[in-house]
Amino acid sequence: MGSPNLSRISVVRGDITEQSVDAIVNAANSSLLGGGGVDGAIHRRGGPSILEECKKLRAGHYGGGLPVGAAVATTAGRLPARWVIHTVGPVYSATEDRRSLLVSCYGESLRVAHELGAESIAFPAISAGTYRWPVEDAARVAAWAIRSAQLRVPEIRVVLYNDVAFRAFERAFAQP
Ligand code: AR6
């Protein structure tokens, strides 16, 4: 565990809230108090215990919100997972290179999952929705970030919601 060469990485089309894995990654925002897209789906399907734990985080260590590029775990409530790992992607900017923050989302989520002892993790296309990151580039960054992460877990699944994103991620992860 933890060795980059021992992870099995797969790219699938589907709904991240239906993945049976130890950890589901949420494309959250700094407030940790919910939103649309993946975030909305996770809170809706996982139930109120996730928000309760997020509020406790905000009342404690993350009083100022979860920084962009950071990750933190809560219960997964009623989701078929043990943990939700919340991470905050950068909003895409055409004038500022924010790739390192997006790389950090994947790396920090994997670090948190590794520390929890997770054996499997599911990622969405972080920042590629509301935060407007062009999907081809989001896919390239995700592939690079996951492959170069220092700490990993044995099974890594990237879950794409629509065909365009699925094809972009398939292409990016097929590159050697
Ligand atoms: N399963 C898998 N992928 C999904 C699902 C789902 N159920 N629903 C949407 N996607 P987004 P962001 C895809 O907007 O860009 C929220 O309001 C979607 O098609 O969820 O990081 C937060 O609270 C897209 O490809 O995340 C933040 O404010 C990808 O997931 C903000 O949006 C990411 O889209 C975060 O924006």
Coordinates of N, CA, C and O and ligand atoms in Angstrom, one line a residue:
M1 N 0.8 -1.2 0.0 CA 0.0 0.0 0.0 C 0.9 1.3 0.0 O 1.9 1.3 0.6
G2 N 0.5 2.2 -0.8 CA 1.2 3.5 -0.8 C 2.2 3.5 -1.9 O 2.7 4.6 -2.3
S3 N 2.6 2.4 -2.5 CA 3.5 2.4 -3.6 C 2.8 2.7 -4.9 O 1.8 2.1 -5.2
P4 N 3.3 3.7 -5.6 CA 2.6 4.1 -6.8 C 2.4 2.9 -7.8 O 1.4 2.9 -8.5
N5 N 3.2 1.9 -7.8 CA 3.1 0.9 -8.7 C 2.0 -0.2 -8.4 O 1.7 -1.0 -9.2
L6 N 1.5 0.0 -7.2 CA 0.6 -1.1 -6.7 C -0.9 -0.6 -6.9 O -1.8 -1.4 -6.5
S7 N -1.2 0.6 -7.4 CA -2.6 1.0 -7.5 C -3.1 0.5 -8.8 O -2.5 0.5 -9.9
R8 N -4.4 0.1 -8.8 CA -5.2 -0.2 -10.0 C -6.0 1.0 -10.3 O -6.8 1.4 -9.4
I9 N -5.8 1.6 -11.4 CA -6.6 2.9 -11.7 C -7.6 2.5 -12.8 O -7.2 2.0 -13.9
S10 N -8.9 2.9 -12.6 CA -9.9 2.7 -13.7 C -10.7 4.0 -13.9 O -10.8 4.8 -13.0
V11 N -11.1 4.1 -15.1 CA -11.9 5.3 -15.5 C -13.3 4.7 -15.9 O -13.4 3.9 -16.8
V12 N -14.4 5.1 -15.2 CA -15.7 4.6 -15.5 C -16.7 5.7 -15.7 O -16.5 6.8 -15.3
R13 N -17.8 5.4 -16.4 CA -18.9 6.3 -16.5 C -19.9 6.0 -15.5 O -20.3 4.8 -15.3
G14 N -20.4 7.0 -14.7 CA -21.4 6.7 -13.8 C -21.7 7.8 -12.8 O -21.2 8.9 -13.0
D15 N -22.4 7.5 -11.7 CA -22.8 8.4 -10.7 C -21.9 8.1 -9.5 O -21.9 7.0 -9.0
I16 N -21.2 9.1 -9.0 CA -20.2 8.8 -8.0 C -20.9 8.4 -6.7 O -20.3 7.6 -5.9
T17 N -22.1 8.8 -6.5 CA -22.8 8.4 -5.2 C -23.2 6.9 -5.2 O -23.7 6.4 -4.2
E18 N -23.1 6.3 -6.3 CA -23.4 4.8 -6.4 C -22.2 3.9 -6.3 O -22.4 2.7 -6.4
Q19 N -21.1 4.5 -6.1 CA -19.8 3.7 -6.1 C -19.6 3.0 -4.7 O -19.6 3.7 -3.7
S20 N -19.4 1.7 -4.7 CA -19.1 1.0 -3.5 C -17.6 1.0 -3.3 O -16.9 0.2 -3.9
V21 N -17.1 2.0 -2.6 CA -15.7 2.1 -2.4 C -15.5 2.6 -0.9 O -16.5 3.0 -0.3
D22 N -14.3 2.5 -0.4 CA -14.1 3.0 1.0 C -14.3 4.5 1.1 O -14.9 5.0 2.0
A23 N -13.8 5.2 0.1 CA -13.8 6.7 0.2 C -14.3 7.3 -1.2 O -13.9 6.9 -2.2
I24 N -15.3 8.2 -1.0 CA -15.8 8.9 -2.2 C -15.4 10.4 -2.0 O -15.5 11.0 -1.0
V25 N -14.8 10.9 -3.1 CA -14.3 12.3 -3.0 C -15.4 13.2 -3.5 O -16.0 13.0 -4.5
N26 N -15.6 14.3 -2.7 CA -16.5 15.3 -3.0 C -15.9 16.5 -3.6 O -14.9 17.1 -3.0
A27 N -16.4 17.0 -4.7 CA -15.9 18.3 -5.3 C -16.7 19.4 -4.6 O -17.7 19.9 -5.0
A28 N -16.2 19.8 -3.4 CA -16.9 20.7 -2.5 C -16.5 22.1 -2.8 O -15.8 22.5 -3.7
N29 N -17.0 23.0 -1.9 CA -16.5 24.4 -1.9 C -16.0 24.7 -0.5 O -16.2 23.9 0.4
S30 N -15.3 25.8 -0.3 CA -14.6 26.1 1.0 C -15.5 26.1 2.2 O -15.1 25.8 3.3
S31 N -16.8 26.4 1.9 CA -17.8 26.5 3.1 C -18.0 25.2 3.7 O -18.4 25.1 4.9
L32 N -17.8 24.1 2.9 CA -18.2 22.7 3.3 C -19.6 22.5 3.7 O -20.0 21.5 4.2
L33 N -20.5 23.5 3.3 CA -21.9 23.4 3.7 C -22.8 23.0 2.5 O -24.0 23.2 2.6
G34 N -22.2 22.5 1.5 CA -23.0 21.9 0.4 C -23.1 22.9 -0.8 O -22.6 24.0 -0.8
G35 N -23.7 22.3 -1.9 CA -23.8 23.1 -3.1 C -24.5 22.2 -4.2 O -25.3 21.4 -3.8
G36 N -24.2 22.5 -5.5 CA -24.8 21.7 -6.5 C -23.9 20.6 -7.0 O -23.0 20.2 -6.3
G37 N -24.1 20.1 -8.2 CA -23.2 19.1 -8.8 C -23.0 17.8 -7.9 O -23.9 17.3 -7.3
V38 N -21.7 17.4 -7.9 CA -21.3 16.3 -7.0 C -21.7 16.5 -5.6 O -22.2 15.6 -4.9
D39 N -21.4 17.7 -5.1 CA -21.6 18.1 -3.7 C -23.1 17.9 -3.3 O -23.4 17.3 -2.3
G40 N -24.0 18.4 -4.2 CA -25.4 18.3 -3.9 C -25.8 16.9 -3.9 O -26.6 16.4 -3.0
A41 N -25.3 16.1 -4.9 CA -25.7 14.7 -5.0 C -25.2 13.9 -3.7 O -26.0 13.1 -3.2
I42 N -24.0 14.2 -3.3 CA -23.5 13.5 -2.1 C -24.3 13.8 -0.9 O -24.7 12.9 -0.1
H43 N -24.6 15.0 -0.6 CA -25.4 15.4 0.6 C -26.8 14.8 0.5 O -27.4 14.4 1.5
R44 N -27.4 14.9 -0.7 CA -28.8 14.4 -0.9 C -28.8 12.9 -0.6 O -29.6 12.4 0.2
R45 N -27.9 12.2 -1.2 CA -28.0 10.7 -1.1 C -27.4 10.2 0.2 O -27.8 9.2 0.8
G46 N -26.4 10.9 0.8 CA -25.7 10.5 2.0 C -26.5 10.9 3.2 O -26.3 10.3 4.3
G47 N -27.4 11.8 3.1 CA -28.2 12.2 4.3 C -27.5 13.3 5.2 O -26.4 13.7 4.9
P48 N -28.2 13.7 6.2 CA -27.8 14.8 7.0 C -26.6 14.7 7.9 O -26.0 15.6 8.3
S49 N -26.2 13.4 8.1 CA -25.0 13.2 9.0 C -23.7 13.8 8.4 O -22.8 14.2 9.1
I50 N -23.7 13.9 7.1 CA -22.4 14.4 6.5 C -22.4 15.9 6.8 O -21.3 16.4 7.2
L51 N -23.5 16.6 6.6 CA -23.5 18.1 6.8 C -23.3 18.4 8.3 O -22.6 19.3 8.6
E52 N -23.8 17.5 9.2 CA -23.6 17.7 10.6 C -22.1 17.7 10.9 O -21.5 18.5 11.6
E53 N -21.4 16.7 10.3 CA -19.9 16.7 10.6 C -19.2 17.8 9.9 O -18.2 18.3 10.4
C54 N -19.7 18.2 8.7 CA -19.0 19.4 8.1 C -19.2 20.6 8.9 O -18.2 21.4 9.1
K55 N -20.3 20.8 9.6 CA -20.6 22.0 10.4 C -19.6 21.9 11.6 O -19.1 23.0 12.1
K56 N -19.4 20.7 12.1 CA -18.4 20.6 13.3 C -17.0 21.0 12.8 O -16.3 21.7 13.6
L57 N -16.7 20.6 11.6 CA -15.3 21.0 11.1 C -15.2 22.5 11.0 O -14.2 23.1 11.3
R58 N -16.3 23.1 10.5 CA -16.3 24.6 10.4 C -16.3 25.3 11.8 O -15.8 26.4 11.9
A59 N -16.9 24.6 12.8 CA -16.9 25.2 14.1 C -15.5 25.0 14.8 O -15.2 25.6 15.8
G60 N -14.7 24.1 14.2 CA -13.4 23.8 14.9 C -12.2 24.2 14.0 O -12.0 25.4 13.7
H61 N -11.5 23.2 13.5 CA -10.2 23.5 12.8 C -10.4 24.3 11.5 O -9.5 25.0 11.1
Y62 N -11.5 24.2 10.9 CA -11.7 24.8 9.6 C -12.7 26.0 9.7 O -13.6 26.2 8.8
G63 N -12.5 26.8 10.7 CA -13.4 28.0 11.0 C -13.4 28.9 9.8 O -14.4 29.6 9.4
G64 N -12.2 29.0 9.1 CA -12.1 29.9 7.9 C -12.5 29.2 6.6 O -12.4 29.8 5.6
G65 N -13.0 28.0 6.7 CA -13.3 27.2 5.5 C -12.1 26.3 5.1 O -11.0 26.5 5.6
L66 N -12.4 25.3 4.3 CA -11.4 24.4 3.8 C -10.7 25.1 2.6 O -11.3 25.5 1.7
P67 N -9.3 25.3 2.8 CA -8.6 26.0 1.7 C -8.7 25.2 0.3 O -8.8 24.0 0.3
V68 N -8.6 26.0 -0.7 CA -8.5 25.4 -2.1 C -7.3 24.4 -2.1 O -6.2 24.8 -1.7
G69 N -7.5 23.2 -2.7 CA -6.4 22.3 -2.8 C -6.2 21.4 -1.6 O -5.4 20.4 -1.6
A70 N -7.0 21.6 -0.5 CA -6.9 20.8 0.7 C -8.0 19.7 0.7 O -8.9 19.8 -0.1
A71 N -7.9 18.8 1.6 CA -8.9 17.7 1.7 C -9.1 17.3 3.2 O -8.2 17.3 4.0
V72 N -10.4 16.9 3.5 CA -10.7 16.5 4.8 C -11.8 15.4 4.7 O -12.7 15.5 3.8
A73 N -11.8 14.5 5.7 CA -12.8 13.4 5.6 C -13.9 13.6 6.6 O -13.7 14.1 7.7
T74 N -15.1 13.1 6.2 CA -16.2 12.9 7.2 C -16.8 11.5 7.0 O -16.4 10.8 6.0
T75 N -17.8 11.2 7.7 CA -18.6 10.0 7.5 C -19.2 10.1 6.1 O -19.3 11.2 5.5
A76 N -19.6 8.9 5.6 CA -20.3 8.9 4.3 C -21.8 8.8 4.5 O -22.5 8.6 3.5
G77 N -22.3 8.8 5.7 CA -23.7 8.7 5.9 C -24.3 7.4 5.3 O -23.8 6.3 5.5
R78 N -25.3 7.6 4.5 CA -26.0 6.5 3.9 C -25.4 6.0 2.5 O -25.9 5.2 1.9
L79 N -24.3 6.7 2.1 CA -23.7 6.3 0.9 C -23.0 4.9 1.1 O -22.6 4.6 2.2
P80 N -22.8 4.2 0.0 CA -22.2 2.9 0.1 C -20.7 3.0 0.2 O -19.9 2.5 -0.6
A81 N -20.2 3.8 1.2 CA -18.8 4.1 1.4 C -18.6 4.3 2.9 O -19.5 4.4 3.6
R82 N -17.3 4.3 3.3 CA -17.0 4.5 4.7 C -16.8 6.0 5.0 O -17.1 6.5 6.0
W83 N -16.2 6.7 4.0 CA -15.9 8.1 4.2 C -16.2 8.9 2.9 O -16.1 8.4 1.8
V84 N -16.5 10.2 3.2 CA -16.5 11.2 2.1 C -15.3 12.0 2.3 O -15.0 12.5 3.5
I85 N -14.4 12.2 1.3 CA -13.3 13.1 1.4 C -13.6 14.3 0.6 O -13.8 14.3 -0.6
H86 N -13.8 15.5 1.4 CA -14.1 16.7 0.7 C -12.9 17.4 0.3 O -11.9 17.6 1.1
T87 N -12.9 17.9 -0.9 CA -11.7 18.7 -1.4 C -12.3 19.9 -2.2 O -13.4 19.8 -2.7
V88 N -11.5 20.9 -2.2 CA -12.0 22.2 -2.9 C -11.1 22.4 -4.1 O -9.9 22.8 -4.0
G89 N -11.7 22.3 -5.3 CA -11.0 22.5 -6.5 C -10.9 24.0 -6.7 O -11.7 24.8 -6.2
P90 N -9.9 24.4 -7.6 CA -9.8 25.8 -7.9 C -10.8 26.2 -9.0 O -11.1 25.3 -9.9
V91 N -11.3 27.4 -9.0 CA -12.2 27.9 -10.1 C -11.2 28.1 -11.3 O -10.1 28.6 -11.1
Y92 N -11.6 27.7 -12.5 CA -10.7 27.9 -13.6 C -10.4 29.3 -13.9 O -11.4 30.2 -13.8
S93 N -9.2 29.6 -14.3 CA -8.9 31.0 -14.7 C -8.1 30.9 -16.0 O -7.2 30.1 -16.1
A94 N -8.5 31.7 -17.0 CA -7.8 31.8 -18.2 C -6.5 32.6 -18.1 O -5.6 32.5 -19.0
T95 N -6.3 33.4 -17.1 CA -5.2 34.3 -17.0 C -4.2 33.8 -15.9 O -3.1 34.3 -15.9
E96 N -4.6 32.9 -15.0 CA -3.7 32.5 -13.9 C -3.6 31.0 -14.0 O -4.6 30.3 -14.1
D97 N -2.4 30.4 -13.9 CA -2.3 29.0 -13.9 C -2.5 28.4 -12.5 O -1.7 28.6 -11.6
R98 N -3.6 27.7 -12.4 CA -4.0 27.1 -11.0 C -3.9 25.6 -11.0 O -4.5 25.0 -10.2
R99 N -3.1 25.1 -12.0 CA -3.0 23.6 -12.0 C -2.5 23.0 -10.8 O -2.9 21.9 -10.4
S100 N -1.5 23.7 -10.1 CA -0.9 23.1 -8.9 C -2.0 22.9 -7.8 O -1.9 21.9 -7.0
L101 N -3.0 23.7 -7.8 CA -4.1 23.6 -6.8 C -4.9 22.4 -7.1 O -5.4 21.6 -6.2
L102 N -5.2 22.2 -8.4 CA -6.0 21.0 -8.8 C -5.2 19.7 -8.6 O -5.7 18.7 -8.1
V103 N -3.9 19.7 -8.9 CA -3.0 18.6 -8.6 C -3.1 18.3 -7.1 O -3.2 17.1 -6.6
S104 N -3.1 19.3 -6.3 CA -3.1 19.2 -4.8 C -4.4 18.5 -4.3 O -4.4 17.7 -3.4
C105 N -5.5 18.8 -5.0 CA -6.8 18.2 -4.6 C -6.7 16.6 -4.7 O -7.1 15.9 -3.8
Y106 N -6.1 16.2 -5.8 CA -6.0 14.7 -6.0 C -5.0 14.1 -5.0 O -5.2 13.1 -4.3
G107 N -3.8 14.8 -4.8 CA -2.8 14.3 -3.9 C -3.2 14.3 -2.5 O -3.0 13.4 -1.7
E108 N -3.8 15.4 -2.0 CA -4.3 15.5 -0.6 C -5.4 14.5 -0.4 O -5.4 13.9 0.7
S109 N -6.3 14.3 -1.3 CA -7.4 13.3 -1.1 C -6.8 11.9 -1.0 O -7.2 11.2 -0.1
L110 N -5.8 11.6 -1.8 CA -5.2 10.3 -1.7 C -4.4 10.2 -0.4 O -4.4 9.1 0.2
R111 N -3.8 11.2 0.1 CA -3.1 11.2 1.4 C -4.0 10.9 2.5 O -3.8 10.1 3.4
V112 N -5.2 11.7 2.5 CA -6.2 11.5 3.6 C -6.7 10.0 3.5 O -6.8 9.3 4.5
A113 N -7.0 9.5 2.3 CA -7.5 8.2 2.2 C -6.5 7.1 2.7 O -6.8 6.2 3.4
H114 N -5.2 7.4 2.3 CA -4.2 6.5 2.8 C -4.1 6.5 4.3 O -4.0 5.4 4.9
E115 N -4.1 7.6 4.9 CA -4.0 7.7 6.3 C -5.2 7.1 7.0 O -5.1 6.5 8.2
L116 N -6.4 7.1 6.4 CA -7.5 6.4 7.0 C -7.5 4.9 6.8 O -8.2 4.2 7.4
G117 N -6.6 4.4 5.9 CA -6.5 3.0 5.7 C -7.5 2.6 4.6 O -7.8 1.4 4.5
A118 N -8.0 3.5 3.8 CA -8.9 3.1 2.7 C -8.2 2.2 1.7 O -7.0 2.4 1.4
E119 N -8.9 1.3 1.2 CA -8.4 0.4 0.1 C -8.8 0.8 -1.2 O -8.3 0.4 -2.2
S120 N -9.9 1.6 -1.3 CA -10.4 2.0 -2.6 C -11.0 3.5 -2.5 O -11.5 3.9 -1.4
I121 N -10.9 4.2 -3.6 CA -11.4 5.6 -3.6 C -12.0 5.9 -5.0 O -11.5 5.4 -6.0
A122 N -13.0 6.7 -5.0 CA -13.6 7.2 -6.2 C -13.5 8.7 -6.3 O -13.9 9.4 -5.4
F123 N -13.0 9.2 -7.4 CA -12.9 10.6 -7.7 C -13.9 11.1 -8.8 O -14.0 10.4 -9.8
P124 N -14.4 12.3 -8.6 CA -15.1 12.9 -9.7 C -14.1 13.7 -10.5 O -12.9 13.8 -10.1
A125 N -14.6 14.4 -11.6 CA -13.8 15.3 -12.3 C -13.8 16.6 -11.6 O -14.6 17.5 -11.9
I126 N -12.9 16.8 -10.6 CA -12.8 18.0 -9.8 C -12.6 19.2 -10.7 O -11.8 19.2 -11.6
S127 N -13.4 20.2 -10.4 CA -13.3 21.6 -11.0 C -13.9 21.6 -12.4 O -14.0 22.7 -13.0
A128 N -14.3 20.4 -13.0 CA -14.7 20.4 -14.4 C -16.2 20.7 -14.6 O -16.7 20.6 -15.7
G129 N -16.9 21.1 -13.6 CA -18.3 21.5 -13.7 C -18.5 22.9 -13.4 O -18.1 23.8 -14.2
T130 N -19.1 23.2 -12.3 CA -19.4 24.6 -11.9 C -18.1 25.5 -11.9 O -18.2 26.7 -12.2
Y131 N -17.0 24.9 -11.6 CA -15.7 25.7 -11.6 C -15.1 25.8 -13.0 O -14.0 26.3 -13.1
R132 N -15.8 25.3 -14.0 CA -15.5 25.6 -15.4 C -14.1 25.2 -16.0 O -13.7 25.7 -17.0
W133 N -13.4 24.3 -15.3 CA -12.1 23.8 -15.9 C -12.4 23.1 -17.2 O -13.2 22.1 -17.2
P134 N -11.7 23.4 -18.3 CA -12.0 22.7 -19.6 C -11.7 21.2 -19.4 O -10.6 20.9 -18.8
V135 N -12.6 20.4 -19.8 CA -12.5 19.0 -19.4 C -11.3 18.2 -19.9 O -10.8 17.4 -19.2
E136 N -10.8 18.6 -21.1 CA -9.6 17.9 -21.7 C -8.4 18.1 -20.7 O -7.7 17.2 -20.4
D137 N -8.3 19.4 -20.3 CA -7.2 19.7 -19.4 C -7.4 19.2 -18.0 O -6.5 18.7 -17.4
A138 N -8.6 19.2 -17.6 CA -8.9 18.7 -16.2 C -8.5 17.2 -16.2 O -8.0 16.7 -15.2
A139 N -8.8 16.5 -17.3 CA -8.5 15.1 -17.4 C -6.9 14.9 -17.4 O -6.4 14.0 -16.7
R140 N -6.2 15.7 -18.1 CA -4.7 15.6 -18.2 C -4.2 15.8 -16.8 O -3.3 15.1 -16.3
V141 N -4.6 16.9 -16.1 CA -4.1 17.2 -14.8 C -4.4 16.0 -13.8 O -3.6 15.6 -13.0
A142 N -5.7 15.5 -13.9 CA -6.0 14.4 -13.0 C -5.1 13.2 -13.2 O -4.7 12.6 -12.2
A143 N -4.9 12.8 -14.4 CA -4.0 11.7 -14.7 C -2.6 11.9 -14.2 O -2.1 11.0 -13.5
W144 N -2.1 13.1 -14.4 CA -0.8 13.3 -13.9 C -0.7 13.3 -12.4 O 0.2 12.7 -11.8
A145 N -1.7 14.0 -11.8 CA -1.7 14.1 -10.3 C -1.9 12.7 -9.6 O -1.2 12.5 -8.7
I146 N -2.7 11.9 -10.2 CA -3.0 10.6 -9.5 C -1.7 9.7 -9.7 O -1.3 9.1 -8.8
R147 N -1.1 9.8 -10.9 CA 0.1 8.9 -11.1 C 1.3 9.4 -10.3 O 2.1 8.6 -10.0
S148 N 1.4 10.7 -10.0 CA 2.6 11.2 -9.4 C 2.4 11.4 -7.9 O 3.3 11.8 -7.2
A149 N 1.2 11.0 -7.4 CA 0.9 11.2 -5.9 C 1.9 10.3 -5.1 O 2.2 9.2 -5.5
Q150 N 2.4 10.9 -4.0 CA 3.3 10.2 -3.1 C 2.6 9.0 -2.4 O 3.2 7.9 -2.2
L151 N 1.4 9.3 -1.9 CA 0.7 8.2 -1.2 C -0.6 7.9 -2.0 O -1.3 8.8 -2.4
R152 N -0.8 6.6 -2.1 CA -2.0 6.2 -2.9 C -2.7 5.0 -2.2 O -2.3 4.6 -1.1
V153 N -3.8 4.6 -2.7 CA -4.5 3.4 -2.2 C -4.6 2.4 -3.3 O -4.4 2.7 -4.5
P154 N -4.9 1.1 -2.9 CA -4.8 0.1 -3.9 C -5.7 0.2 -5.1 O -5.4 -0.1 -6.3
E155 N -7.0 0.7 -4.9 CA -7.9 0.9 -6.0 C -8.3 2.3 -6.2 O -8.9 2.9 -5.2
I156 N -8.1 2.9 -7.3 CA -8.4 4.3 -7.6 C -9.4 4.3 -8.8 O -9.0 3.8 -9.9
R157 N -10.6 4.8 -8.6 CA -11.6 4.8 -9.7 C -11.9 6.3 -10.0 O -12.2 7.0 -9.1
V158 N -11.9 6.7 -11.2 CA -12.3 8.0 -11.6 C -13.7 7.9 -12.3 O -13.8 7.1 -13.3
V159 N -14.7 8.6 -11.8 CA -16.1 8.4 -12.2 C -16.6 9.6 -12.9 O -16.7 10.7 -12.4
L160 N -16.9 9.4 -14.2 CA -17.4 10.6 -15.0 C -18.9 10.4 -15.3 O -19.4 9.4 -15.6
Y161 N -19.5 11.6 -15.3 CA -21.0 11.6 -15.3 C -21.5 11.6 -16.7 O -22.6 11.2 -17.0
N162 N -20.8 12.2 -17.7 CA -21.3 12.3 -19.0 C -20.2 11.8 -20.0 O -19.1 11.6 -19.7
D163 N -20.7 11.5 -21.3 CA -19.9 10.9 -22.3 C -18.7 11.7 -22.6 O -17.6 11.2 -22.8
V164 N -18.8 13.1 -22.7 CA -17.7 13.9 -23.2 C -16.6 13.8 -22.1 O -15.4 13.6 -22.5
A165 N -17.0 13.9 -20.9 CA -16.0 13.8 -19.8 C -15.4 12.4 -19.8 O -14.1 12.3 -19.6
F166 N -16.2 11.4 -19.9 CA -15.7 10.1 -19.9 C -14.6 9.8 -21.0 O -13.6 9.3 -20.7
R167 N -14.9 10.3 -22.2 CA -14.0 10.1 -23.3 C -12.7 10.9 -23.0 O -11.6 10.3 -23.3
A168 N -12.8 12.1 -22.5 CA -11.6 12.9 -22.3 C -10.7 12.2 -21.2 O -9.5 12.1 -21.4
F169 N -11.3 11.7 -20.2 CA -10.6 11.0 -19.1 C -10.0 9.7 -19.6 O -8.9 9.3 -19.2
E170 N -10.8 9.0 -20.4 CA -10.3 7.7 -21.0 C -9.0 8.0 -21.8 O -8.0 7.3 -21.6
R171 N -9.1 9.0 -22.6 CA -7.9 9.4 -23.4 C -6.7 9.7 -22.5 O -5.6 9.3 -22.8
A172 N -6.9 10.6 -21.6 CA -5.8 11.1 -20.7 C -5.2 9.9 -19.9 O -4.0 9.9 -19.8
F173 N -6.0 9.0 -19.5 CA -5.4 7.9 -18.7 C -4.8 6.8 -19.5 O -4.1 6.0 -19.0
A174 N -5.2 6.8 -20.8 CA -4.6 5.9 -21.8 C -3.2 6.3 -22.2 O -2.4 5.5 -22.7
Q175 N -2.8 7.5 -22.0 CA -1.5 8.0 -22.4 C -0.5 7.4 -21.4 O -0.7 7.3 -20.2
P176 N 0.7 6.9 -22.0 CA 1.7 6.3 -21.1 C 2.3 7.3 -20.2 O 2.3 8.5 -20.4
Ligands
AR6_1 N1 -21.4 11.7 -10.2 C1 -20.2 11.9 -10.9 N2 -20.0 13.1 -11.5 C2 -20.9 14.1 -11.4 C3 -22.1 14.0 -10.7 C4 -22.3 12.7 -10.0 N3 -23.4 12.5 -9.3 N4 -22.7 15.2 -10.7 C5 -22.0 16.0 -11.5 N5 -20.9 15.4 -11.9 P1 -19.1 20.0 -10.0 P2 -16.7 21.6 -9.5 C6 -19.7 15.9 -12.7 O1 -19.9 21.2 -10.5 O2 -16.6 22.0 -10.9 C7 -20.7 22.7 -6.2 O3 -21.8 23.6 -6.1 C8 -20.0 17.1 -13.5 O4 -20.6 16.8 -14.7 O5 -19.8 19.0 -9.2 O6 -15.5 21.2 -8.7 C9 -19.7 22.8 -5.0 O7 -20.4 23.1 -3.9 C10 -18.5 17.6 -13.7 O8 -17.9 17.0 -14.8 O9 -17.8 20.4 -9.3 C11 -18.8 23.9 -5.5 O10 -19.4 25.2 -5.2 C12 -17.8 17.2 -12.4 O11 -18.7 16.2 -11.8 C13 -18.7 23.7 -7.0 O12 -19.9 23.1 -7.4 C14 -17.6 18.3 -11.4 O13 -18.6 19.2 -11.4 C15 -17.6 22.8 -7.4 O14 -17.4 22.8 -8.7

